[in-house]
Amino acid sequence: MSITVVGSVAFDSIETPAGRRERCLGGAATHFSLAASFFTDVRVIAVVGEDFGEEQESVFWARGIDTQGIERAAGKSFFWEGSYLDNLNEAKTHQTDLNVFAAFEPKIPDAYRDSEFLFLANIDPVLQRRVREAMPDVKLVAGDTMNYWIKDHRAALNEVLKGLDILLINDTEARMLADNNNLVQAARAVLMHGPKTLVVKHGEYGATAFFSERSFATGGGEAHHPFRAPALPLEDVVDPTGAGDSFAGGFFGYLASQSEVTPAVFRRAMFYGSVMGSFAVERFGTERIQALTRKEIDDRFIQFRELTHLD
Amino acid sequence: MSITVVGSVAFDSIETPAGRRERCLGGAATHFSLAASFFTDVRVIAVVGEDFGEEQESVFWARGIDTQGIERAAGKSFFWEGSYLDNLNEAKTHQTDLNVFAAFEPKIPDAYRDSEFLFLANIDPVLQRRVREAMPDVKLVAGDTMNYWIKDHRAALNEVLKGLDILLINDTEARMLADNNNLVQAARAVLMHGPKTLVVKHGEYGATAFFSERSFATGGGEAHHPFRAPALPLEDVVDPTGAGDSFAGGFFGYLASQSEVTPAVFRRAMFYGSVMGSFAVERFGTERIQALTRKEIDDRFIQFRELTHLD
């Protein structure tokens, strides 16, 4: 089944202890769709400026990603500059230029309308909701958000949360959304806001899925126990940018590739998410995922199993 | 096989968001031996003062722990006062009175000398080394340490590390010991100091074992991949004091209960360590572990498997 993703396609200037890159291809929708493209067909809705050319678009084409929903506007693309010099787990933002993104009005190509899976990457919840409502027939909707929307756009965000099957956020965001420092209590509070399932990403410690009683990923008599996927202990983390979006892409891409979302499929999807996140950080920007093969993904999946399984 | 443990037996005054306890039974050797006692015979070497009476000693007796190595000295027992009001992951120390511990000279009862397993809990590395040398025939030696010894008693600590099969420390201590913020690089550096295996405890995110090529827990053609045990997402963390020592007790106790330390046994030991750590924090001090049953341990072991395993 195919995924439509709406989110940012951007240029990132990034500095980490491993070095610096100027204006490399970035954005949540970019990282998500590249990771998901190893599992299923992906279609992107975004807006870019005149600085987005064939060099950038060919990165999507090389992975068979449908880019007809990437709108061209007069002006410059979304630009972000950040560094991870003191702490690889948290970016320090130096500059954010919304540029053409400031007036983004997502338009859904007719050819996208039969997508069964929809991913609302981290953008203004007003836009997330609009896209959600414009695609009422999707089978499964997942989404991301960030501290900025949680703090200052709560009413709009709450409307989005009501319509989500799966919310993917990090520890800090989950605790902020629930105003509760205990992760289990925070998860329960977040699930009361609407999402049937909550995936909390812990960076170098992996990710935990929490299920509500309404979750599609439980049932068959199984209890609603959480499930924790590890992250791979990595010797060299070059650039954490896009790790969370790559996790979401691997996770949701794998779900979309299966005929049914059973608890076992959901667990494997968590592992594939962690696998894609572990590759993403090995080089700057999209470099590692662009060069990736399916064989490498499957080998690392086995490594994740060995890392965590008793037998 | 039996374990001899040397370390502190103490009184703790503890404040957490869940409340406050005055002078409850504590100390690394206490938490370790209570947890280990569910798996194998345990013998304790420690020193206590005149304030340690039958009420305290009966906590050990109730779990069948051999206390003839707990020496009585004139004066007061080791006392620690701390709080976790801002951060459940890190204690704030308000007071440490070494009392009788200041002049502690570990004496090993003859009846302890046939122990096959030795655990050097977090005490002065000079004393750890002395006990290690006095028990040359033990089969397996594990130990713990803390930031104070890493910073200011490095030479003595290095001597201890050389003689360890397994070192159990937390993330911060591993990074400090190696002077390296990357956990994988830090682990490799620590393993070069002597321990054949390193277990790094991540608090609410579990623990990771790293193996050197000389590790007893690898072999049989298996590669030296790390292994990660989860922690249980807990809704109520009442008191984190002793969680790390309870992890060590469950881990080492299970190892000692098996006829051979295979890679599969080692992995299960990591899970049992996490299981005991998860119980320890559910009530103040030793309260939860004192009231525990083997059935509860085995049920939670299954819960840990469900939390992490794909099938």
XYZ file of C-alpha atoms in Angstrom:
622
model
C 0.000 0.000 0.000
C 1.247 3.498 -0.713
C 2.008 6.308 1.718
C 1.357 9.985 1.185
C 3.505 12.212 3.384
C 3.107 15.938 3.933
C 5.941 17.909 5.497
C 9.018 19.973 4.903
C 11.534 19.614 2.107
C 14.390 21.881 3.023
C 18.033 22.839 2.957
C 20.013 22.246 6.147
C 23.367 23.640 7.221
C 24.658 21.356 9.937
C 27.656 21.352 12.236
C 28.562 18.347 14.388
C 31.793 17.166 16.041
C 32.390 15.234 12.773
C 32.365 18.358 10.581
C 30.085 20.738 8.719
C 27.790 20.635 5.688
C 26.283 23.658 3.942
C 22.775 23.542 2.509
C 22.411 19.797 2.185
C 19.028 18.331 1.294
C 16.893 17.956 4.417
C 13.416 18.358 5.855
C 11.153 15.912 7.659
C 9.289 14.798 4.513
C 12.618 14.162 2.755
C 14.069 11.954 5.510
C 10.737 10.198 6.010
C 10.127 9.417 2.368
C 13.665 8.209 1.637
C 13.491 5.767 4.579
C 9.951 4.602 3.736
C 10.825 4.123 0.058
C 12.748 0.924 0.901
C 9.449 -0.677 1.920
C 6.625 0.788 -0.167
C 5.556 3.477 -2.681
C 5.832 6.985 -1.306
C 4.242 10.238 -2.462
C 5.316 13.626 -1.149
C 3.355 16.838 -0.561
C 5.575 19.844 0.137
C 6.586 23.239 -1.183
C 10.057 24.272 -2.389
C 11.587 27.431 -3.823
C 13.580 28.215 -6.932
C 16.762 26.899 -5.289
C 15.352 23.356 -5.421
C 16.548 21.906 -8.719
C 17.036 18.657 -10.522
C 19.995 17.754 -8.303
C 17.698 17.685 -5.267
C 14.694 16.173 -6.999
C 16.780 13.338 -8.430
C 17.463 12.159 -4.870
C 13.726 11.384 -4.623
C 13.539 9.947 -8.148
C 16.459 7.611 -7.491
C 14.339 6.008 -4.787
C 11.192 5.931 -6.939
C 9.410 8.560 -4.831
C 6.503 10.419 -6.431
C 7.291 14.148 -6.356
C 4.338 15.575 -8.281
C 2.988 16.920 -4.980
C 6.135 19.007 -4.433
C 4.969 22.471 -5.409
C 7.369 25.116 -6.798
C 6.940 28.628 -5.469
C 8.725 31.900 -6.108
C 11.434 32.466 -3.515
C 13.688 30.237 -1.483
C 13.114 26.849 0.119
C 12.798 26.330 3.868
C 16.257 26.667 5.412
C 17.496 25.436 8.800
C 20.893 25.857 10.388
C 21.861 24.003 13.541
C 24.654 22.342 15.457
C 25.226 19.427 17.804
C 28.605 20.440 19.175
C 27.942 19.947 22.889
C 25.256 17.297 22.744
C 24.614 14.829 19.936
C 21.140 14.179 21.356
C 19.822 17.694 20.944
C 20.205 20.186 18.102
C 20.949 23.812 18.808
C 19.073 25.874 16.218
C 21.002 28.852 14.841
C 18.595 29.919 12.114
C 15.193 28.981 10.726
C 14.007 30.668 7.508
C 10.524 29.463 6.592
C 10.748 31.185 3.176
C 8.187 29.614 0.782
C 6.970 27.430 3.650
C 5.407 30.452 5.371
C 2.551 30.499 2.855
C 2.352 26.743 2.281
C -1.105 25.566 1.231
C -0.863 21.795 0.773
C -2.414 20.637 -2.507
C -3.145 16.967 -2.956
C -2.590 15.627 -6.485
C -5.467 13.455 -7.712
C -3.028 10.604 -8.212
C -2.330 10.586 -4.441
C -5.957 10.176 -3.392
C -5.919 6.405 -3.378
C -3.081 6.267 -0.767
C -4.108 4.008 2.109
C -1.487 5.414 4.506
C -0.977 9.057 5.443
C 1.922 10.551 7.388
C 1.631 14.059 8.784
C 5.233 15.110 9.381
C 6.073 17.901 11.788
C 4.394 21.042 10.382
C 1.738 23.514 11.533
C -1.104 21.392 12.970
C -3.593 23.541 11.021
C -2.044 22.196 7.812
C -1.823 18.665 9.204
C -5.542 18.744 9.911
C -6.385 20.156 6.502
C -4.529 17.353 4.737
C -6.099 14.777 7.021
C -9.576 16.059 6.197
C -8.826 16.182 2.488
C -7.956 12.465 2.542
C -10.862 10.947 4.478
C -10.489 7.461 3.000
C -6.997 6.633 4.243
C -6.722 3.460 6.282
C -4.064 4.550 8.747
C -2.831 7.998 9.774
C 0.353 8.693 11.711
C 1.922 11.981 12.643
C 4.720 13.826 14.366
C 4.917 17.200 16.102
C 7.401 19.247 18.140
C 7.754 21.399 21.264
C 6.884 24.613 19.389
C 3.389 23.364 18.421
C 2.859 21.710 21.805
C 3.594 24.925 23.654
C 1.984 27.589 21.504
C -0.537 25.885 19.186
C -2.175 23.464 21.541
C -5.788 23.832 20.425
C -4.939 23.179 16.773
C -2.669 20.298 17.762
C -5.394 18.702 19.902
C -7.645 18.616 16.833
C -4.930 16.730 14.927
C -4.318 14.280 17.777
C -7.999 13.260 17.707
C -7.615 12.000 14.165
C -4.351 10.063 14.575
C -3.928 6.324 14.700
C -0.283 6.703 15.686
C 1.604 9.622 17.175
C 5.430 9.491 17.030
C 7.231 11.938 19.322
C 10.306 11.960 21.552
C 10.550 11.699 25.364
C 10.674 15.424 25.965
C 7.674 16.057 23.732
C 5.635 13.283 25.380
C 6.373 14.644 28.846
C 5.577 18.186 27.692
C 2.339 17.159 25.975
C 1.123 15.421 29.149
C 2.787 17.799 31.619
C 4.012 14.698 33.464
C 7.584 13.489 33.933
C 6.714 9.819 34.353
C 6.756 8.287 30.881
C 4.051 5.681 31.548
C 1.683 8.223 33.071
C 2.511 10.697 30.284
C 1.806 8.043 27.648
C -1.580 7.254 29.133
C -2.491 10.944 29.186
C -1.383 11.406 25.558
C -3.449 8.399 24.458
C -6.500 10.045 26.067
C -6.044 12.949 23.640
C -6.871 10.742 20.685
C -3.997 8.720 19.215
C -4.705 4.999 19.441
C -0.988 4.265 19.675
C 1.927 6.345 20.898
C 5.517 5.723 19.841
C 8.012 7.542 22.063
C 11.516 7.849 20.621
C 14.410 7.740 23.126
C 17.311 8.608 20.783
C 20.279 6.360 21.564
C 18.082 4.202 23.826
C 15.529 3.175 21.214
C 11.776 3.700 21.269
C 8.738 2.477 23.202
C 5.229 1.919 21.846
C 2.243 2.389 24.160
C -1.168 1.112 23.128
C -4.636 2.274 24.052
C -7.458 -0.190 24.297
C -8.631 1.058 20.909
C -5.292 0.351 19.276
C -5.347 -1.465 15.942
C -2.039 -3.082 16.906
C -3.390 -5.070 19.826
C -6.172 -7.585 19.941
C -6.292 -11.307 19.343
C -6.491 -11.570 23.108
C -3.121 -9.900 23.624
C -2.829 -7.414 26.433
C -1.838 -3.820 25.842
C 1.724 -4.184 27.075
C 4.167 -1.623 25.769
C 6.847 -2.729 23.325
C 10.392 -1.425 23.321
C 12.723 -1.471 20.309
C 16.401 -0.843 21.015
C 18.707 1.544 19.231
C 22.010 0.182 18.015
C 25.006 1.220 20.130
C 26.928 3.144 17.448
C 30.613 3.893 17.463
C 30.354 6.897 15.174
C 27.374 9.212 15.156
C 28.152 11.707 12.412
C 24.898 13.679 12.214
C 21.665 13.037 14.169
C 19.576 15.257 11.849
C 16.651 13.308 10.418
C 17.083 10.262 12.679
C 13.548 10.612 14.061
C 12.018 11.102 10.605
C 13.985 8.129 9.279
C 12.661 6.083 12.196
C 9.127 7.143 11.268
C 9.767 6.318 7.600
C 11.105 2.836 8.298
C 8.338 2.176 10.812
C 5.422 3.417 8.729
C 6.903 2.131 5.461
C 7.123 -1.372 6.870
C 3.545 -1.184 8.226
C 2.310 -0.091 4.790
C 4.158 -2.950 3.115
C 2.186 -5.582 5.036
C -1.305 -6.787 4.183
C -2.472 -6.470 7.773
C -1.230 -4.679 10.898
C -1.010 -7.441 13.489
C 0.831 -7.082 16.836
C 3.762 -9.040 15.333
C 3.865 -6.752 12.287
C 3.785 -3.710 14.554
C 6.759 -5.012 16.553
C 8.791 -5.622 13.427
C 7.869 -2.129 12.229
C 9.358 -0.710 15.444
C 12.582 -2.583 14.708
C 12.669 -1.353 11.092
C 12.160 2.178 12.368
C 15.145 1.826 14.695
C 17.172 0.252 11.890
C 16.548 3.218 9.561
C 17.308 5.685 12.351
C 20.603 3.928 13.014
C 21.662 4.292 9.380
C 20.531 7.922 9.121
C 23.027 9.159 11.711
C 26.047 7.442 10.150
C 26.635 10.253 7.642
C 25.525 13.839 7.088
C 21.980 14.623 5.934
C 20.530 12.006 3.583
C 23.933 10.657 2.478
C 23.747 7.288 4.196
C 20.141 6.474 3.345
C 20.720 7.448 -0.299
C 23.536 4.901 -0.522
C 21.669 2.169 1.362
C 20.638 -1.258 0.076
C 17.800 -3.503 1.214
C 20.369 -6.175 2.063
C 22.055 -3.806 4.533
C 18.673 -3.096 6.115
C 17.868 -6.776 6.550
C 21.350 -7.536 7.933
C 20.975 -4.806 10.511
C 17.492 -6.022 11.429
C 19.147 -9.338 12.359
C 21.734 -7.409 14.373
C 18.903 -5.698 16.297
C 17.382 -9.060 17.050
C 20.731 -10.370 18.346
C 21.100 -7.251 20.453
C 17.845 -7.854 22.308
C 16.651 -11.439 22.063
C 17.349 -14.090 24.655
C 17.668 -16.967 22.212
C 27.321 -21.875 43.539
C 27.559 -19.331 46.349
C 28.418 -15.654 46.164
C 30.464 -13.674 48.643
C 29.798 -9.940 48.507
C 31.811 -7.222 50.202
C 30.346 -3.729 50.520
C 28.350 -1.357 52.654
C 25.535 -2.186 55.029
C 24.073 1.134 56.051
C 21.190 3.278 57.190
C 19.638 5.580 54.587
C 17.383 8.594 55.025
C 15.678 9.129 51.714
C 13.325 11.735 50.302
C 11.567 11.296 46.951
C 8.417 12.806 45.411
C 6.592 9.808 46.985
C 7.608 10.652 50.554
C 10.362 10.305 53.098
C 11.936 7.487 55.131
C 14.306 7.921 58.083
C 17.177 5.522 58.652
C 15.887 2.571 56.640
C 18.162 -0.392 56.000
C 20.379 0.285 52.996
C 23.872 -0.056 51.587
C 25.137 -1.658 48.390
C 25.864 -5.055 49.970
C 22.366 -5.110 51.469
C 20.536 -4.425 48.206
C 22.857 -6.742 46.282
C 22.542 -9.685 48.642
C 18.769 -9.450 49.027
C 18.332 -9.504 45.245
C 20.884 -12.292 44.715
C 19.348 -14.415 47.482
C 16.416 -15.332 45.226
C 18.850 -17.230 42.997
C 21.689 -18.620 45.099
C 23.412 -18.692 48.521
C 24.838 -15.332 49.540
C 27.451 -14.423 52.155
C 28.111 -10.847 53.217
C 31.290 -9.114 54.354
C 30.689 -5.691 55.883
C 31.011 -3.683 59.054
C 28.178 -2.207 61.123
C 27.910 -0.217 64.326
C 26.022 -0.659 67.561
C 22.848 0.734 65.943
C 22.584 -2.393 63.790
C 20.467 -4.842 65.715
C 18.360 -7.916 65.318
C 15.653 -5.996 63.476
C 18.129 -5.235 60.680
C 19.931 -8.558 60.730
C 16.670 -10.485 60.504
C 16.070 -8.933 57.070
C 19.130 -10.902 55.898
C 18.182 -14.034 57.834
C 14.686 -14.034 56.368
C 16.298 -14.452 52.959
C 18.770 -17.095 54.163
C 21.761 -14.781 53.781
C 24.914 -15.658 55.728
C 25.799 -12.710 57.979
C 28.750 -14.098 59.937
C 31.026 -11.784 57.859
C 29.156 -8.701 59.105
C 31.528 -7.369 61.756
C 30.267 -5.332 64.765
C 32.353 -2.311 65.673
C 32.031 0.315 68.366
C 30.236 3.387 67.009
C 27.570 3.991 64.414
C 26.869 2.332 61.092
C 27.484 4.020 57.753
C 24.753 6.635 57.221
C 23.609 8.265 53.976
C 21.001 10.927 53.451
C 19.821 11.895 49.976
C 16.896 13.059 47.883
C 15.507 12.648 44.386
C 13.099 15.572 44.383
C 14.054 17.130 41.044
C 15.322 14.079 39.223
C 14.435 10.460 39.910
C 17.476 9.377 37.912
C 20.097 11.014 40.107
C 20.371 11.237 43.872
C 21.316 14.480 45.556
C 23.487 13.596 48.543
C 22.827 15.665 51.685
C 25.020 13.794 54.133
C 27.455 10.892 54.209
C 28.775 9.683 57.578
C 31.240 6.857 57.097
C 31.270 6.138 60.859
C 32.552 2.567 61.458
C 33.151 2.227 57.729
C 36.080 4.672 57.895
C 38.294 2.030 59.503
C 36.795 -0.990 57.748
C 39.244 -3.882 57.366
C 37.375 -6.677 55.594
C 37.805 -10.049 57.305
C 36.826 -13.161 55.419
C 35.260 -15.928 57.516
C 36.728 -19.348 56.797
C 33.286 -20.605 55.880
C 33.205 -18.102 52.983
C 36.428 -19.303 51.382
C 34.823 -21.885 49.129
C 32.592 -19.278 47.389
C 32.981 -19.568 43.625
C 31.582 -16.099 42.925
C 32.787 -12.810 44.372
C 31.105 -9.427 44.132
C 33.053 -6.297 45.033
C 30.352 -3.695 45.693
C 31.126 0.003 45.542
C 33.735 0.650 48.273
C 37.328 1.917 48.397
C 39.207 0.090 45.607
C 42.038 -0.598 48.043
C 39.627 -2.752 50.051
C 38.131 -4.316 46.911
C 41.615 -5.414 45.859
C 42.454 -6.776 49.283
C 39.351 -8.984 49.316
C 40.011 -10.096 45.751
C 43.559 -11.156 46.661
C 42.388 -12.927 49.787
C 40.061 -15.078 47.687
C 42.329 -16.231 44.839
C 40.300 -19.334 44.003
C 36.988 -17.715 43.048
C 35.714 -18.598 39.602
C 34.150 -15.294 38.647
C 34.644 -11.781 40.036
C 32.379 -8.826 39.350
C 32.492 -5.340 40.767
C 31.007 -1.871 40.883
C 32.514 1.550 41.510
C 31.451 5.222 41.441
C 32.491 8.665 40.280
C 34.368 9.443 43.526
C 36.809 6.532 43.074
C 37.091 7.139 39.308
C 38.068 10.758 39.839
C 40.309 10.672 42.865
C 41.486 7.077 43.372
C 42.281 6.093 39.836
C 45.513 4.160 40.402
C 43.949 1.921 43.043
C 40.837 1.471 40.906
C 42.916 0.461 37.881
C 44.448 -2.355 39.939
C 40.947 -3.618 40.742
C 39.779 -3.390 37.127
C 42.630 -5.674 36.040
C 41.247 -8.475 38.183
C 37.573 -8.190 37.203
C 35.642 -10.517 34.968
C 32.671 -8.150 34.936
C 32.430 -4.456 35.740
C 28.943 -3.018 36.326
C 28.691 0.779 36.210
C 26.265 3.390 34.888
C 26.501 5.540 31.717
C 28.038 8.525 33.449
C 30.666 6.395 35.173
C 31.567 4.574 31.925
C 31.985 7.864 30.077
C 34.020 9.298 32.948
C 36.235 6.225 33.243
C 37.062 6.358 29.527
C 36.942 10.141 29.175
C 34.820 9.574 26.078
C 31.169 10.545 25.520
C 30.462 7.891 22.892
C 29.256 4.828 24.754
C 30.676 2.264 22.319
C 34.096 3.911 22.249
C 33.992 4.341 26.029
C 33.119 0.676 26.485
C 36.029 -0.432 24.343
C 38.413 1.770 26.338
C 37.088 0.427 29.660
C 37.514 -3.162 28.465
C 41.165 -2.370 27.698
C 41.638 -1.600 31.412
C 40.998 -5.179 32.350
C 37.369 -6.260 32.775
C 36.470 -8.966 30.296
C 32.869 -7.799 30.212
C 31.308 -4.413 30.879
C 27.674 -3.943 31.870
C 26.526 -0.339 31.547
C 23.320 0.501 33.389
C 21.051 3.106 31.742
C 18.479 3.571 34.524
C 14.988 3.724 33.026
C 16.369 2.625 29.631
C 17.854 -0.689 30.759
C 21.438 -1.871 30.461
C 23.927 -2.868 27.777
C 26.642 -5.523 28.009
C 29.830 -5.097 26.008
C 32.212 -8.036 25.574
C 35.947 -8.140 25.028
C 37.464 -10.898 22.953
C 38.529 -12.514 26.227
C 35.013 -12.559 27.604
C 33.793 -15.791 29.163
C 30.322 -14.940 27.952
C 31.131 -15.187 24.257
C 32.555 -18.069 22.309
C 30.921 -20.976 20.567
C 31.574 -19.078 17.361
C 29.406 -16.163 18.430
C 30.613 -12.675 17.686
C 31.149 -10.124 20.431
C 27.975 -8.154 19.759
C 26.670 -6.121 22.639
C 23.444 -7.200 24.337
C 20.811 -4.823 25.625
C 18.270 -5.620 28.341
C 15.339 -3.218 28.681
C 14.016 -1.635 31.815
C 10.315 -1.903 32.477
C 8.373 1.300 31.837
C 7.083 1.883 35.381
C 4.098 3.961 36.346
C 5.261 4.585 39.903
C 8.910 4.928 40.834
C 8.850 5.381 44.597
C 12.571 5.261 45.437
C 15.459 4.587 43.032
C 17.940 3.900 45.882
C 19.538 0.488 45.450
C 18.195 -0.125 41.931
C 21.710 -0.571 40.512
C 22.778 -2.894 43.340
C 19.570 -4.893 42.950
C 20.315 -5.166 39.222
C 23.794 -6.466 40.076
C 22.336 -8.920 42.604
C 19.781 -10.351 40.189
C 22.347 -10.502 37.401
C 25.179 -12.103 39.377
C 22.830 -14.268 41.431
C 21.371 -15.792 38.293
C 24.846 -16.371 36.800
C 25.915 -18.146 40.000
C 22.811 -20.328 39.926
C 23.737 -21.841 36.557
C 26.227 -24.654 36.029
C 27.927 -22.829 33.172
C 28.036 -19.225 31.934
C 27.057 -19.522 28.274
C 26.054 -16.558 26.086
C 22.383 -17.565 26.554
C 22.809 -17.710 30.345
C 24.496 -14.307 30.306
C 21.575 -12.782 28.397
C 19.035 -14.183 30.815
C 21.165 -12.851 33.684
C 20.903 -9.362 32.178
C 17.116 -9.740 32.117
C 17.019 -10.970 35.734
C 19.162 -7.989 36.699
C 16.680 -5.618 35.092
C 13.785 -7.489 36.695
C 15.255 -7.064 40.193
C 16.040 -3.387 39.506
C 12.431 -2.837 38.440
C 11.098 -4.269 41.711
C 13.600 -2.381 43.873
C 12.248 1.044 42.900
C 8.605 0.216 43.571
C 8.889 0.936 47.302
C 11.310 2.621 49.710
C 14.633 0.984 50.557
C 14.497 -2.798 50.684
C 10.724 -2.949 51.287
C 9.725 -4.343 47.912
C 12.487 -6.946 47.589
C 11.841 -8.156 51.165
C 8.226 -8.883 50.235
C 9.022 -10.437 46.849
C 8.316 -14.000 45.713
C 10.087 -16.080 43.101
C 6.800 -16.342 41.204
C 6.630 -12.547 40.872
C 10.199 -12.554 39.548
C 9.440 -15.176 36.920
C 6.215 -13.444 35.874
C 8.075 -10.198 35.385
C 10.806 -11.976 33.437
C 8.075 -13.023 30.982
C 6.862 -9.421 30.884
C 10.390 -8.298 29.948
C 10.436 -10.831 27.148
C 7.089 -9.572 25.825
C 8.370 -6.016 26.046
C 11.301 -6.706 23.714
C 10.813 -9.847 21.668
C 9.453 -9.892 18.158
C 7.627 -13.201 18.425
